[in-house]
Amino acid sequence: MKEKFLKILLNPKYIFGVYLIISVVTAISKYLRGDYAINNYLIFKNVFFNTIDQKNLFIHYPDLYFDLNHYGVFFSALIAPFAMMPDWLGISLWNVANTFIFIYGIYKLPFSDSKKAIFGLLCLQEYITAALSLQFNVALTGLLLLSAVYIYERKEVKSVTAILIGIFVKIYGIVGLTQFFFIKNKTKFILSGIVIAAVFFALPMAYSSPKFVIQCYSDWFQSIVEKNNENQVLGNMQDISLMGFVRRILGDASISNLVFLAFGLPLFALPYVRIKQYKHYAFQLMILASTLLFLVLFSSSSESPTYIIAVVGVLIWFFLQKKRTPFIIGLLVFVIIFTCFSTSDLFPKFVKENYIIKYSLKAVPCIVIWFRVTYELLTKDFEKNYSLK
């Protein structure tokens, strides 16, 4: 009995199956309860209908939903099949599609099946947090994983496609370009990227108009600038990042993002000087881990459901370790408890509201891991100290 249980537990197919079941259950439960997360889906589906009607995608439509859309006009093409379905079905399949991309990204990582299964188990809680919000973060994480894996596999067209989907939907996908230095055929990557970007740019014009689509990109830029300014508020549900943590500890929301990026970007870029390490896949994956963490920790738009991106970065770092010392394991436990479960019922409401949310404490374990990842990238020999088995 014990052996059968372990066989199931260490089989990624069963774990990934659980993910797909949860994607449907969370979507249906949200729909039946009329939960606030349904509002996210209403925003998404109306990106398609507003594009057809050539209405501004980035203003309030209180008769349809509350809050604002911040996804690009290209997103209308992705959400179209779901938007035309009944909401209960569209919501369910939307969550399934996002989840499939995510688990396929994990499946493509160069780890053993047992590691992939444990990988899936360890980020399940954070996945549930993201899936409950019905957002694109789950799929974006999978796309970033795939963009890196496809570069190693020398599938430049697939890699640049994954990156561009992320860019055209949520801008965040641009961090996939951090793997650019590892590309063997850079010419193929760049030329195919130009062609695919042109297709993505023109696609919404087929059911709207060139003038509308061009205006959308101008409106999109403005909406992102405004959202960034709105996010820098002490104690809200945004800016759960390294920047937000410092701003809230100091009680000063006016500290500019540029102050943090002035030290964060150079520190992030510094490992690229180790050109001799480029040939090691473990080094490339560690850069990916650093990228996933950096993306969340240095964004004022980071919120609780965004942390699926950062936690996957943490797990890549963990599973690359050849020797998992008590210190390494302790850091992982720190992340699991204080990042993954910090917004769950594991912590009393008083603690969540007055400490975890107020001071962006969900970010702290990931901040520690990012500095650890950066240290390892700058000092370790990736042929001797890391394993992909």
Coordinates of C-alpha atoms in Angstrom, one line a residue:
M1 CA 0.0 0.0 0.0
K2 CA 2.8 2.4 0.9
E3 CA 4.7 1.6 -2.3
K4 CA 1.6 2.2 -4.4
F5 CA 1.1 5.6 -2.7
L6 CA 4.7 6.6 -3.2
K7 CA 4.5 5.5 -6.9
I8 CA 1.5 7.8 -7.4
L9 CA 3.0 10.6 -5.4
L10 CA 6.3 10.5 -7.4
N11 CA 4.6 10.2 -10.8
P12 CA 4.2 13.6 -12.4
K13 CA 1.3 12.4 -14.6
Y14 CA -0.9 12.0 -11.5
I15 CA 0.3 15.3 -9.9
F16 CA -0.4 17.1 -13.2
G17 CA -3.8 15.4 -13.3
V18 CA -4.5 16.9 -9.9
Y19 CA -3.7 20.3 -11.2
L20 CA -6.1 20.0 -14.1
I21 CA -8.9 18.8 -11.7
I22 CA -8.2 21.7 -9.4
S23 CA -8.3 24.2 -12.3
V24 CA -11.9 23.1 -13.1
V25 CA -13.0 22.9 -9.4
T26 CA -11.6 26.4 -8.6
A27 CA -13.2 27.9 -11.7
I28 CA -16.7 26.4 -11.1
S29 CA -16.6 27.2 -7.4
K30 CA -15.8 30.8 -8.2
Y31 CA -18.6 30.9 -10.8
L32 CA -21.3 29.4 -8.5
R33 CA -20.4 31.7 -5.6
G34 CA -20.2 34.8 -7.8
D35 CA -16.8 35.5 -6.3
Y36 CA -14.9 38.7 -7.0
A37 CA -12.4 36.6 -9.2
I38 CA -15.2 36.3 -11.7
N39 CA -14.7 40.0 -12.3
N40 CA -11.3 39.2 -13.6
Y41 CA -12.7 36.9 -16.2
L42 CA -15.4 39.5 -17.2
I43 CA -12.6 42.0 -17.8
F44 CA -10.7 39.4 -19.9
K45 CA -13.7 38.4 -22.1
N46 CA -14.7 42.0 -22.7
V47 CA -11.2 42.7 -24.1
F48 CA -12.4 40.7 -27.0
F49 CA -15.9 42.3 -27.3
N50 CA -14.6 45.8 -26.8
T51 CA -12.0 45.2 -29.5
I52 CA -14.7 44.1 -31.9
D53 CA -16.7 47.2 -31.0
Q54 CA -13.5 49.3 -31.1
K55 CA -14.1 50.7 -27.6
N56 CA -11.2 51.9 -25.4
L57 CA -9.9 48.8 -23.6
F58 CA -8.4 50.6 -20.6
I59 CA -11.3 52.7 -19.2
H60 CA -14.0 51.8 -16.6
Y61 CA -17.1 50.0 -17.7
P62 CA -19.1 49.8 -14.4
D63 CA -22.1 48.2 -16.1
L64 CA -19.9 45.2 -17.1
Y65 CA -17.2 44.9 -14.4
F66 CA -15.3 46.9 -11.8
D67 CA -11.6 47.7 -12.0
L68 CA -9.6 48.2 -15.2
N69 CA -8.0 46.0 -17.9
H70 CA -4.3 46.1 -18.2
Y71 CA -3.7 43.4 -20.9
G72 CA -2.7 44.3 -24.4
V73 CA -5.1 44.2 -27.4
F74 CA -3.4 41.0 -28.7
F75 CA -5.0 39.3 -25.6
S76 CA -8.3 39.7 -27.4
A77 CA -7.3 36.9 -29.8
L78 CA -6.3 34.5 -27.0
I79 CA -9.4 35.0 -24.9
A80 CA -11.8 35.0 -28.0
P81 CA -12.7 31.3 -28.0
F82 CA -13.5 31.4 -24.2
A83 CA -15.4 34.7 -24.4
M84 CA -17.8 33.2 -26.9
M85 CA -18.7 30.4 -24.6
P86 CA -21.2 30.5 -21.7
D87 CA -19.4 32.0 -18.7
W88 CA -19.3 28.8 -16.6
L89 CA -17.7 26.9 -19.5
G90 CA -15.4 29.7 -20.6
I91 CA -14.1 30.3 -17.1
S92 CA -13.4 26.5 -16.6
L93 CA -11.6 26.0 -19.9
W94 CA -9.7 29.3 -19.5
N95 CA -8.3 28.0 -16.2
V96 CA -7.6 24.6 -17.8
A97 CA -5.7 26.2 -20.7
N98 CA -3.6 28.3 -18.3
T99 CA -2.9 25.3 -16.1
F100 CA -1.9 23.1 -19.1
I101 CA 0.7 25.6 -20.3
F102 CA 2.0 25.8 -16.7
I103 CA 2.4 22.0 -16.1
Y104 CA 3.8 21.5 -19.6
G105 CA 6.5 24.1 -18.7
I106 CA 7.3 22.0 -15.6
Y107 CA 7.2 18.8 -17.7
K108 CA 9.8 20.2 -20.1
L109 CA 12.3 21.0 -17.3
P110 CA 15.4 18.6 -17.4
F111 CA 14.6 17.0 -14.0
S112 CA 13.7 13.4 -13.3
D113 CA 10.1 12.4 -13.1
S114 CA 10.2 12.1 -9.3
K115 CA 11.6 15.7 -9.1
K116 CA 9.0 17.0 -11.4
A117 CA 6.3 15.4 -9.3
I118 CA 7.7 16.9 -6.1
F119 CA 8.2 20.2 -7.9
G120 CA 4.5 20.2 -8.7
L121 CA 3.5 19.3 -5.1
L122 CA 5.6 22.0 -3.6
C123 CA 4.1 24.8 -5.7
L124 CA 0.6 23.5 -5.5
Q125 CA -0.5 25.9 -2.8
E126 CA 0.8 28.9 -4.7
Y127 CA -0.8 27.6 -7.9
I128 CA -4.2 27.4 -6.1
T129 CA -3.8 31.0 -5.0
A130 CA -3.1 32.0 -8.6
A131 CA -5.8 29.8 -10.1
L132 CA -8.4 31.2 -7.8
S133 CA -7.9 34.6 -9.3
L134 CA -8.4 33.3 -12.9
Q135 CA -5.4 35.4 -14.0
F136 CA -2.8 34.9 -16.7
N137 CA 0.1 34.5 -14.3
V138 CA -0.2 30.7 -14.4
A139 CA 0.2 30.6 -18.1
L140 CA 2.9 33.3 -18.1
T141 CA 5.0 31.2 -15.8
G142 CA 4.7 28.2 -18.1
L143 CA 5.6 30.4 -21.1
L144 CA 8.8 31.7 -19.4
L145 CA 9.8 28.1 -18.6
L146 CA 9.2 27.0 -22.1
S147 CA 11.1 30.0 -23.6
A148 CA 14.2 29.0 -21.7
V149 CA 13.9 25.2 -22.4
Y150 CA 13.3 25.8 -26.1
I151 CA 16.5 27.9 -26.3
Y152 CA 18.5 25.0 -24.8
E153 CA 16.8 22.6 -27.3
R154 CA 17.7 25.0 -30.1
K155 CA 14.1 25.6 -31.0
E156 CA 14.4 29.3 -31.5
V157 CA 11.0 29.9 -33.2
K158 CA 9.1 28.2 -30.4
S159 CA 11.2 30.1 -27.8
V160 CA 10.6 33.6 -29.3
T161 CA 6.9 32.7 -29.8
A162 CA 6.5 32.0 -26.1
I163 CA 8.3 35.2 -25.2
L164 CA 6.3 37.3 -27.5
I165 CA 3.0 36.0 -26.3
G166 CA 4.0 37.1 -22.8
I167 CA 5.1 40.5 -24.0
F168 CA 2.0 41.2 -26.1
V169 CA -0.3 40.1 -23.3
K170 CA 1.3 41.5 -20.1
I171 CA 4.7 43.0 -20.9
Y172 CA 6.3 40.8 -18.3
G173 CA 7.2 38.3 -21.0
I174 CA 10.1 40.5 -22.0
V175 CA 12.2 39.0 -19.2
G176 CA 12.4 35.8 -21.4
L177 CA 15.0 37.8 -23.3
T178 CA 17.4 37.3 -20.3
Q179 CA 18.2 33.9 -22.0
F180 CA 19.3 35.6 -25.2
F181 CA 23.0 35.2 -24.6
F182 CA 22.5 31.4 -24.5
I183 CA 21.0 31.2 -28.0
K184 CA 23.1 29.4 -30.6
N185 CA 21.3 30.7 -33.7
K186 CA 20.7 34.3 -32.8
T187 CA 19.9 35.3 -36.4
K188 CA 17.1 32.8 -36.6
F189 CA 15.7 33.9 -33.2
I190 CA 15.7 37.6 -34.2
L191 CA 14.3 37.2 -37.7
S192 CA 11.6 34.8 -36.6
G193 CA 10.8 37.2 -33.7
I194 CA 10.3 40.1 -36.1
V195 CA 7.9 38.1 -38.3
I196 CA 5.9 36.7 -35.3
A197 CA 5.8 40.1 -33.6
A198 CA 4.4 41.6 -36.9
V199 CA 1.7 38.9 -37.0
F200 CA 0.8 39.4 -33.4
F201 CA 0.6 43.2 -33.9
A202 CA -1.6 42.9 -37.0
L203 CA -3.9 40.0 -35.8
P204 CA -6.4 42.2 -33.9
M205 CA -6.8 44.4 -36.9
A206 CA -8.6 41.6 -38.7
Y207 CA -11.6 42.1 -36.4
S208 CA -11.2 45.8 -35.5
S209 CA -9.1 48.3 -37.5
P210 CA -5.4 49.4 -37.8
K211 CA -6.2 52.8 -36.3
F212 CA -7.9 51.2 -33.3
V213 CA -5.1 48.8 -32.6
I214 CA -2.4 51.5 -32.9
Q215 CA -4.4 53.7 -30.5
C216 CA -4.7 50.7 -28.1
Y217 CA -0.9 50.5 -27.7
S218 CA -0.7 54.2 -26.8
D219 CA -3.6 53.7 -24.3
W220 CA -2.0 50.6 -22.9
F221 CA 1.3 52.4 -22.2
Q222 CA -0.6 55.2 -20.4
S223 CA -2.6 52.7 -18.3
I224 CA 0.6 50.9 -17.2
V225 CA 2.1 54.2 -16.0
E226 CA -1.0 55.1 -14.1
K227 CA -1.3 51.7 -12.5
N228 CA 2.3 51.9 -11.3
N229 CA 1.6 55.1 -9.6
E230 CA -1.6 53.7 -8.0
N231 CA 0.3 50.6 -6.8
Q232 CA 2.8 52.6 -4.6
V233 CA 0.4 52.9 -1.7
L234 CA 1.3 51.6 1.8
G235 CA -0.7 48.7 3.0
N236 CA -2.7 47.8 -0.2
M237 CA -2.8 44.4 -1.9
Q238 CA -0.3 45.5 -4.6
D239 CA 3.4 46.2 -4.4
I240 CA 4.1 42.9 -2.6
S241 CA 7.7 43.1 -3.6
L242 CA 11.2 43.9 -2.4
M243 CA 10.3 47.5 -3.2
G244 CA 7.0 47.4 -1.3
F245 CA 8.6 45.7 1.7
V246 CA 11.2 48.5 2.0
R247 CA 8.7 51.3 1.4
R248 CA 6.3 49.9 4.0
I249 CA 9.0 49.2 6.6
L250 CA 10.2 52.8 6.2
G251 CA 6.7 54.1 5.9
D252 CA 7.5 56.1 2.7
A253 CA 5.5 55.3 -0.4
S254 CA 7.3 58.1 -2.4
I255 CA 10.5 56.1 -2.8
S256 CA 10.8 55.7 -6.6
N257 CA 11.1 52.3 -8.3
L258 CA 14.3 53.7 -9.9
V259 CA 16.0 53.8 -6.6
F260 CA 15.6 50.0 -6.3
L261 CA 16.3 49.3 -9.9
A262 CA 19.5 51.3 -9.7
F263 CA 21.0 48.5 -7.5
G264 CA 18.8 45.6 -8.6
L265 CA 19.4 45.6 -12.3
P266 CA 23.3 45.7 -12.1
L267 CA 23.2 43.0 -9.5
F268 CA 20.9 40.9 -11.7
A269 CA 23.1 41.5 -14.7
L270 CA 26.5 40.8 -13.0
P271 CA 26.5 37.0 -13.4
Y272 CA 26.5 37.4 -17.2
V273 CA 30.2 38.3 -17.0
R274 CA 30.9 34.6 -16.3
I275 CA 30.9 33.7 -19.9
K276 CA 32.6 30.3 -19.4
Q277 CA 29.6 29.1 -17.4
Y278 CA 27.2 29.8 -20.3
K279 CA 27.7 26.2 -21.7
H280 CA 26.2 24.6 -18.5
Y281 CA 22.5 24.1 -18.6
A282 CA 22.4 24.4 -14.8
F283 CA 23.8 28.0 -15.1
Q284 CA 21.1 28.8 -17.7
L285 CA 18.4 27.5 -15.5
M286 CA 19.8 29.4 -12.5
I287 CA 19.6 32.6 -14.5
L288 CA 16.0 31.6 -15.2
A289 CA 15.4 31.2 -11.5
S290 CA 16.9 34.6 -10.8
T291 CA 14.8 36.1 -13.6
L292 CA 11.5 34.7 -12.2
L293 CA 12.3 36.0 -8.8
F294 CA 13.5 39.4 -10.0
L295 CA 10.4 39.9 -12.1
V296 CA 8.2 39.7 -9.0
L297 CA 10.4 41.4 -6.5
F298 CA 11.1 44.4 -8.6
S299 CA 7.5 45.1 -9.8
S300 CA 5.1 47.4 -8.0
S301 CA 2.3 45.4 -9.7
S302 CA 3.2 42.2 -7.8
E303 CA 0.3 40.8 -5.7
S304 CA -0.3 37.5 -4.0
P305 CA -1.4 35.6 -7.2
T306 CA 1.8 36.8 -8.9
Y307 CA 4.0 34.7 -6.6
I308 CA 3.4 31.6 -8.6
I309 CA 6.2 33.1 -10.8
A310 CA 8.6 33.6 -8.0
V311 CA 8.0 30.3 -6.2
V312 CA 8.7 28.4 -9.4
G313 CA 12.0 30.3 -9.5
V314 CA 12.7 29.2 -6.0
L315 CA 12.0 25.5 -6.8
I316 CA 14.3 25.6 -9.9
W317 CA 17.0 26.9 -7.6
F318 CA 16.3 24.1 -5.0
F319 CA 16.2 21.2 -7.5
L320 CA 19.4 22.3 -9.1
Q321 CA 21.3 21.8 -5.8
K322 CA 23.5 18.7 -5.8
K323 CA 23.8 18.8 -2.0
R324 CA 20.7 19.9 -0.2
T325 CA 22.1 20.9 3.2
P326 CA 20.0 21.7 6.2
F327 CA 20.5 25.4 5.4
I328 CA 19.2 24.9 1.8
I329 CA 16.2 22.9 3.0
G330 CA 15.6 25.5 5.7
L331 CA 15.4 28.2 3.1
L332 CA 12.9 26.2 1.1
V333 CA 10.7 25.6 4.2
F334 CA 10.9 29.4 4.9
V335 CA 9.5 30.0 1.4
I336 CA 6.8 27.4 1.7
I337 CA 5.5 28.6 5.1
F338 CA 5.9 32.4 4.8
T339 CA 5.3 32.9 1.1
C340 CA 3.0 30.0 -0.1
F341 CA 0.9 29.8 3.1
S342 CA 1.1 33.4 4.3
T343 CA -2.3 34.3 2.8
S344 CA -3.9 31.0 3.8
D345 CA -5.8 30.0 7.0
L346 CA -2.5 28.8 8.4
F347 CA -2.1 32.4 9.7
P348 CA -4.8 34.1 11.8
K349 CA -6.6 37.0 10.1
F350 CA -5.1 39.5 12.6
V351 CA -1.5 38.4 11.6
K352 CA -2.3 38.6 7.9
E353 CA -3.8 42.0 8.0
N354 CA -1.5 43.7 10.5
Y355 CA 1.8 42.2 9.5
I356 CA 1.9 40.0 6.3
I357 CA -0.2 42.4 4.1
K358 CA 0.8 45.6 5.9
Y359 CA 4.5 45.0 5.4
S360 CA 4.6 42.8 2.3
L361 CA 6.1 40.0 4.3
K362 CA 5.1 37.4 1.7
A363 CA 8.0 38.8 -0.3
V364 CA 10.7 38.4 2.3
P365 CA 11.6 34.7 1.8
C366 CA 11.8 35.2 -1.9
I367 CA 14.1 38.3 -1.3
V368 CA 16.4 36.1 0.7
I369 CA 16.4 33.4 -2.0
W370 CA 17.1 35.9 -4.8
F371 CA 20.2 37.2 -3.0
R372 CA 21.3 33.5 -2.5
V373 CA 20.7 32.7 -6.2
T374 CA 22.8 35.8 -7.2
Y375 CA 25.6 34.7 -4.8
E376 CA 25.7 31.2 -6.3
L377 CA 25.6 32.6 -9.9
L378 CA 28.6 34.8 -9.1
T379 CA 30.7 32.2 -7.2
K380 CA 29.8 28.6 -8.0
D381 CA 31.2 26.2 -10.6
F382 CA 28.1 24.9 -12.3
E383 CA 29.8 21.8 -13.7
K384 CA 30.7 20.6 -10.2
N385 CA 28.1 21.9 -7.8
Y386 CA 24.8 21.4 -9.6
S387 CA 22.8 18.4 -10.9
L388 CA 20.0 18.0 -13.5
K389 CA 19.3 14.4 -12.5

